Amino acid sequence: MTKLSVNVNKIATLRNARGGNVPNVLKVALDCERFGAQGITVHPRPDERHIRYADVYDLKANVTTEFNIEGNPIPQFIKLVKEVCPTQVTLVPDAPDALTSNAGWDCINNHQFLTEVAEEFHQKGIRVSVFVGTDLDNIRAAATLGIDRIELYTEPYAANYAKDREAAIAPFVEAAKLAHSLGLEINAGHDLNTDNLAYFHQNIPFLAEVSIGHALISDALYWGLEQTVKRYRDCLV
């Protein structure tokens, strides 16, 4: 079964726009769990423009499903993750001023760094996933990092889905098959939504988890949070 992890960054963005604690990030996360989400994801950035470091500690103390923290493993992030000890950490190579994640790791040129970071997190019992594209040589390199999972960066799939979904999915199928053969579990995320998620799930073998935030929270404005979580879960049946 492929798990749905809901990224609650956008709830924090809305809260921070006004100040105060409305909407309440923790309440929304717990409601997502209550409505069927099997995980909660956050992506704190150094400027805390959406998820704040304090949010991460609050969520860890209350989330009962899998807790996934994404981010660039700068020292501040590494310290946070080691203190919180989530179920999973997802390493993402985004610059501090990046609007959103827009590329995967070059696992060949960052091999030593990623290997050392993964070992630090493993010493705390944290599952390690690395954000990557579909280049097969890069995935072969990822398999030598000592990590547990890769997360496939799915923006190229989403961007090309409407034009030719078979062509859009093809490199992801090959990447997933190779990763599985090398002993890696597979996550996916970025621009997945109710239009393209079911087809992705049907065609990607061994898909352990999808992490979805922007589209899901946006859809909740129309459908309500409970119905939205249900619709995304239905795409993963």
CSV table of C-alpha atoms in Angstrom, one decimal:
chain,number,residue,atom,x,y,z
A,1,MET,CA,0.0,0.0,0.0
A,2,THR,CA,1.3,3.4,-0.9
A,3,LYS,CA,1.1,5.9,2.0
A,4,LEU,CA,-0.1,9.5,1.7
A,5,SER,CA,1.9,12.0,3.6
A,6,VAL,CA,0.4,15.5,3.8
A,7,ASN,CA,2.8,18.4,3.6
A,8,VAL,CA,1.4,21.2,5.9
A,9,ASN,CA,3.8,24.0,4.8
A,10,LYS,CA,1.0,25.9,3.1
A,11,ILE,CA,-1.1,26.0,6.3
A,12,ALA,CA,1.9,27.7,8.0
A,13,THR,CA,2.3,30.1,5.1
A,14,LEU,CA,-1.3,31.2,5.5
A,15,ARG,CA,-0.9,31.5,9.3
A,16,ASN,CA,2.3,33.6,9.0
A,17,ALA,CA,0.6,36.0,6.5
A,18,ARG,CA,-1.5,37.3,9.3
A,19,GLY,CA,0.4,36.5,12.5
A,20,GLY,CA,-1.2,34.7,15.4
A,21,ASN,CA,-2.1,31.0,15.2
A,22,VAL,CA,-4.9,30.8,12.7
A,23,PRO,CA,-5.0,28.5,10.9
A,24,ASN,CA,-3.5,26.2,13.5
A,25,VAL,CA,-0.8,24.0,11.9
A,26,LEU,CA,-0.9,21.3,14.6
A,27,LYS,CA,-4.7,21.1,14.5
A,28,VAL,CA,-4.7,20.7,10.7
A,29,ALA,CA,-2.0,18.0,10.8
A,30,LEU,CA,-3.9,16.1,13.4
A,31,ASP,CA,-7.1,16.5,11.4
A,32,CYS,CA,-5.3,15.2,8.3
A,33,GLU,CA,-4.4,12.1,10.3
A,34,ARG,CA,-7.9,11.7,11.6
A,35,PHE,CA,-9.2,11.9,8.0
A,36,GLY,CA,-6.9,9.2,6.8
A,37,ALA,CA,-3.5,10.6,6.0
A,38,GLN,CA,-0.7,8.1,6.9
A,39,GLY,CA,2.0,10.7,7.4
A,40,ILE,CA,2.7,14.4,8.0
A,41,THR,CA,5.5,16.2,6.1
A,42,VAL,CA,7.1,19.5,6.8
A,43,HIS,CA,9.9,21.4,5.0
A,44,PRO,CA,11.4,24.0,7.3
A,45,ARG,CA,13.6,26.6,5.7
A,46,PRO,CA,16.2,28.8,7.4
A,47,ASP,CA,14.1,31.9,7.1
A,48,GLU,CA,11.1,30.1,8.6
A,49,ARG,CA,8.8,31.7,6.1
A,50,HIS,CA,6.3,28.9,6.5
A,51,ILE,CA,7.0,26.1,8.9
A,52,ARG,CA,8.9,27.3,11.9
A,53,TYR,CA,11.4,25.2,13.8
A,54,ALA,CA,9.0,25.5,16.8
A,55,ASP,CA,6.3,23.9,14.7
A,56,VAL,CA,8.5,20.9,14.1
A,57,TYR,CA,8.9,20.2,17.8
A,58,ASP,CA,5.1,20.6,18.4
A,59,LEU,CA,4.3,18.2,15.6
A,60,LYS,CA,6.7,15.6,16.7
A,61,ALA,CA,5.1,15.6,20.2
A,62,ASN,CA,1.6,15.0,18.8
A,63,VAL,CA,1.8,13.3,15.4
A,64,THR,CA,0.9,9.6,15.6
A,65,THR,CA,1.5,8.6,12.0
A,66,GLU,CA,4.8,8.8,10.2
A,67,PHE,CA,6.6,12.2,10.5
A,68,ASN,CA,8.8,13.3,7.6
A,69,ILE,CA,11.1,16.3,7.7
A,70,GLU,CA,12.4,17.6,4.4
A,71,GLY,CA,15.2,20.0,3.8
A,72,ASN,CA,18.7,20.9,2.8
A,73,PRO,CA,21.1,19.3,5.4
A,74,ILE,CA,22.8,22.5,6.5
A,75,PRO,CA,24.1,22.4,10.2
A,76,GLN,CA,20.9,24.1,11.6
A,77,PHE,CA,18.7,21.5,9.8
A,78,ILE,CA,20.8,18.6,10.9
A,79,LYS,CA,20.7,19.7,14.5
A,80,LEU,CA,16.9,20.1,14.3
A,81,VAL,CA,16.3,16.6,12.8
A,82,LYS,CA,18.7,14.9,15.3
A,83,GLU,CA,16.8,16.5,18.2
A,84,VAL,CA,13.4,15.7,16.9
A,85,CYS,CA,14.1,12.2,15.5
A,86,PRO,CA,11.3,11.9,13.0
A,87,THR,CA,10.4,8.7,11.3
A,88,GLN,CA,12.1,9.9,8.1
A,89,VAL,CA,14.3,12.7,6.9
A,90,THR,CA,14.2,13.6,3.2
A,91,LEU,CA,17.4,15.4,2.0
A,92,VAL,CA,16.6,18.1,-0.6
A,93,PRO,CA,19.2,20.3,-2.3
A,94,ASP,CA,17.2,23.5,-2.3
A,95,ALA,CA,18.9,26.9,-1.9
A,96,PRO,CA,17.9,29.0,1.1
A,97,ASP,CA,16.0,31.4,-1.1
A,98,ALA,CA,14.3,28.8,-3.3
A,99,LEU,CA,10.6,29.3,-3.8
A,100,THR,CA,10.1,25.5,-3.8
A,101,SER,CA,12.2,22.4,-4.5
A,102,ASN,CA,13.2,22.3,-8.2
A,103,ALA,CA,15.8,19.6,-8.7
A,104,GLY,CA,17.2,16.4,-7.2
A,105,TRP,CA,20.6,15.7,-5.8
A,106,ASP,CA,23.7,15.0,-7.9
A,107,CYS,CA,24.6,11.9,-6.0
A,108,ILE,CA,27.8,11.4,-7.8
A,109,ASN,CA,29.4,14.8,-7.0
A,110,ASN,CA,27.9,14.9,-3.5
A,111,HIS,CA,28.6,11.3,-2.7
A,112,GLN,CA,30.8,11.8,0.4
A,113,PHE,CA,28.7,14.6,1.9
A,114,LEU,CA,25.4,12.6,1.5
A,115,THR,CA,27.0,9.4,2.8
A,116,GLU,CA,28.2,11.2,6.0
A,117,VAL,CA,24.9,13.0,6.6
A,118,ALA,CA,23.0,9.8,6.1
A,119,GLU,CA,25.2,8.0,8.7
A,120,GLU,CA,24.6,10.8,11.2
A,121,PHE,CA,20.8,10.3,10.9
A,122,HIS,CA,21.0,6.6,10.9
A,123,GLN,CA,22.8,6.8,14.2
A,124,LYS,CA,19.6,8.3,15.6
A,125,GLY,CA,17.4,5.6,14.1
A,126,ILE,CA,16.0,7.9,11.4
A,127,ARG,CA,15.1,6.6,8.0
A,128,VAL,CA,16.9,8.5,5.2
A,129,SER,CA,15.5,9.4,1.8
A,130,VAL,CA,17.2,11.5,-0.9
A,131,PHE,CA,15.4,13.6,-3.4
A,132,VAL,CA,16.5,12.7,-7.0
A,133,GLY,CA,15.5,12.8,-10.6
A,134,THR,CA,15.3,9.9,-13.0
A,135,ASP,CA,18.8,9.8,-14.3
A,136,LEU,CA,19.8,6.1,-14.0
A,137,ASP,CA,23.5,6.6,-13.3
A,138,ASN,CA,22.6,9.0,-10.5
A,139,ILE,CA,20.2,6.5,-9.0
A,140,ARG,CA,23.0,3.9,-9.1
A,141,ALA,CA,25.1,6.4,-7.2
A,142,ALA,CA,22.3,7.0,-4.7
A,143,ALA,CA,22.2,3.2,-4.0
A,144,THR,CA,25.8,3.5,-2.7
A,145,LEU,CA,25.1,6.2,-0.2
A,146,GLY,CA,23.8,3.9,2.5
A,147,ILE,CA,20.4,5.5,2.4
A,148,ASP,CA,17.0,3.7,2.7
A,149,ARG,CA,14.9,5.4,0.0
A,150,ILE,CA,14.9,7.9,-2.8
A,151,GLU,CA,12.1,10.4,-3.4
A,152,LEU,CA,11.5,10.9,-7.1
A,153,TYR,CA,11.1,14.5,-8.1
A,154,THR,CA,7.8,14.3,-10.1
A,155,GLU,CA,7.5,17.9,-11.5
A,156,PRO,CA,8.6,16.8,-15.0
A,157,TYR,CA,5.9,14.0,-15.0
A,158,ALA,CA,3.2,16.5,-13.8
A,159,ALA,CA,4.2,19.1,-16.4
A,160,ASN,CA,4.0,16.6,-19.3
A,161,TYR,CA,1.1,14.5,-18.1
A,162,ALA,CA,-1.6,16.2,-20.1
A,163,LYS,CA,0.4,16.2,-23.3
A,164,ASP,CA,1.4,12.5,-23.3
A,165,ARG,CA,1.1,10.6,-20.1
A,166,GLU,CA,2.8,7.5,-21.4
A,167,ALA,CA,5.9,9.4,-22.3
A,168,ALA,CA,5.7,11.4,-19.1
A,169,ILE,CA,5.7,8.3,-16.9
A,170,ALA,CA,8.2,6.2,-18.8
A,171,PRO,CA,11.5,7.5,-17.2
A,172,PHE,CA,9.9,7.2,-13.8
A,173,VAL,CA,9.0,3.6,-14.4
A,174,GLU,CA,12.6,2.8,-15.4
A,175,ALA,CA,14.0,4.7,-12.4
A,176,ALA,CA,11.7,3.0,-10.0
A,177,LYS,CA,12.6,-0.5,-11.3
A,178,LEU,CA,16.3,0.2,-11.1
A,179,ALA,CA,16.0,1.7,-7.6
A,180,HIS,CA,14.1,-1.3,-6.4
A,181,SER,CA,16.6,-3.7,-7.9
A,182,LEU,CA,19.4,-1.9,-6.0
A,183,GLY,CA,17.6,-2.3,-2.7
A,184,LEU,CA,16.1,1.2,-2.4
A,185,GLU,CA,12.5,1.9,-1.4
A,186,ILE,CA,10.7,4.6,-3.5
A,187,ASN,CA,8.9,7.8,-2.5
A,188,ALA,CA,7.6,10.5,-4.8
A,189,GLY,CA,6.5,14.1,-4.6
A,190,HIS,CA,6.1,17.5,-6.3
A,191,ASP,CA,3.1,18.7,-8.3
A,192,LEU,CA,1.2,15.4,-7.9
A,193,ASN,CA,-2.6,16.0,-7.7
A,194,THR,CA,-5.9,14.2,-8.3
A,195,ASP,CA,-5.6,14.5,-12.0
A,196,ASN,CA,-2.2,12.7,-12.3
A,197,LEU,CA,-1.7,10.8,-9.1
A,198,ALA,CA,-3.8,7.6,-9.8
A,199,TYR,CA,-2.0,7.0,-13.1
A,200,PHE,CA,1.4,7.5,-11.5
A,201,HIS,CA,0.5,5.1,-8.7
A,202,GLN,CA,-0.8,2.5,-11.2
A,203,ASN,CA,2.4,2.6,-13.2
A,204,ILE,CA,5.2,3.0,-10.7
A,205,PRO,CA,6.1,-0.3,-9.1
A,206,PHE,CA,7.1,-0.5,-5.4
A,207,LEU,CA,5.9,3.0,-4.5
A,208,ALA,CA,6.0,3.3,-0.7
A,209,GLU,CA,4.9,6.9,-0.1
A,210,VAL,CA,3.8,10.1,-1.8
A,211,SER,CA,4.2,13.5,-0.2
A,212,ILE,CA,1.7,16.1,-1.3
A,213,GLY,CA,1.1,19.6,0.0
A,214,HIS,CA,0.4,22.5,-2.3
A,215,ALA,CA,-2.2,20.8,-4.5
A,216,LEU,CA,-3.9,19.0,-1.6
A,217,ILE,CA,-4.3,22.1,0.5
A,218,SER,CA,-5.5,24.1,-2.5
A,219,ASP,CA,-8.1,21.5,-3.3
A,220,ALA,CA,-9.3,21.6,0.4
A,221,LEU,CA,-10.4,25.2,-0.2
A,222,TYR,CA,-13.1,23.7,-2.6
A,223,TRP,CA,-13.8,20.2,-1.2
A,224,GLY,CA,-13.0,20.6,2.5
A,225,LEU,CA,-10.0,18.9,4.2
A,226,GLU,CA,-11.7,15.6,5.0
A,227,GLN,CA,-13.1,15.0,1.5
A,228,THR,CA,-9.8,16.1,0.0
A,229,VAL,CA,-7.7,13.7,2.0
A,230,LYS,CA,-10.2,10.9,1.0
A,231,ARG,CA,-9.9,11.8,-2.7
A,232,TYR,CA,-6.1,11.6,-2.6
A,233,ARG,CA,-6.2,8.3,-0.6
A,234,ASP,CA,-8.6,7.0,-3.3
A,235,CYS,CA,-6.0,7.7,-6.0
A,236,LEU,CA,-3.6,5.3,-4.2
A,237,VAL,CA,-5.9,2.3,-4.0
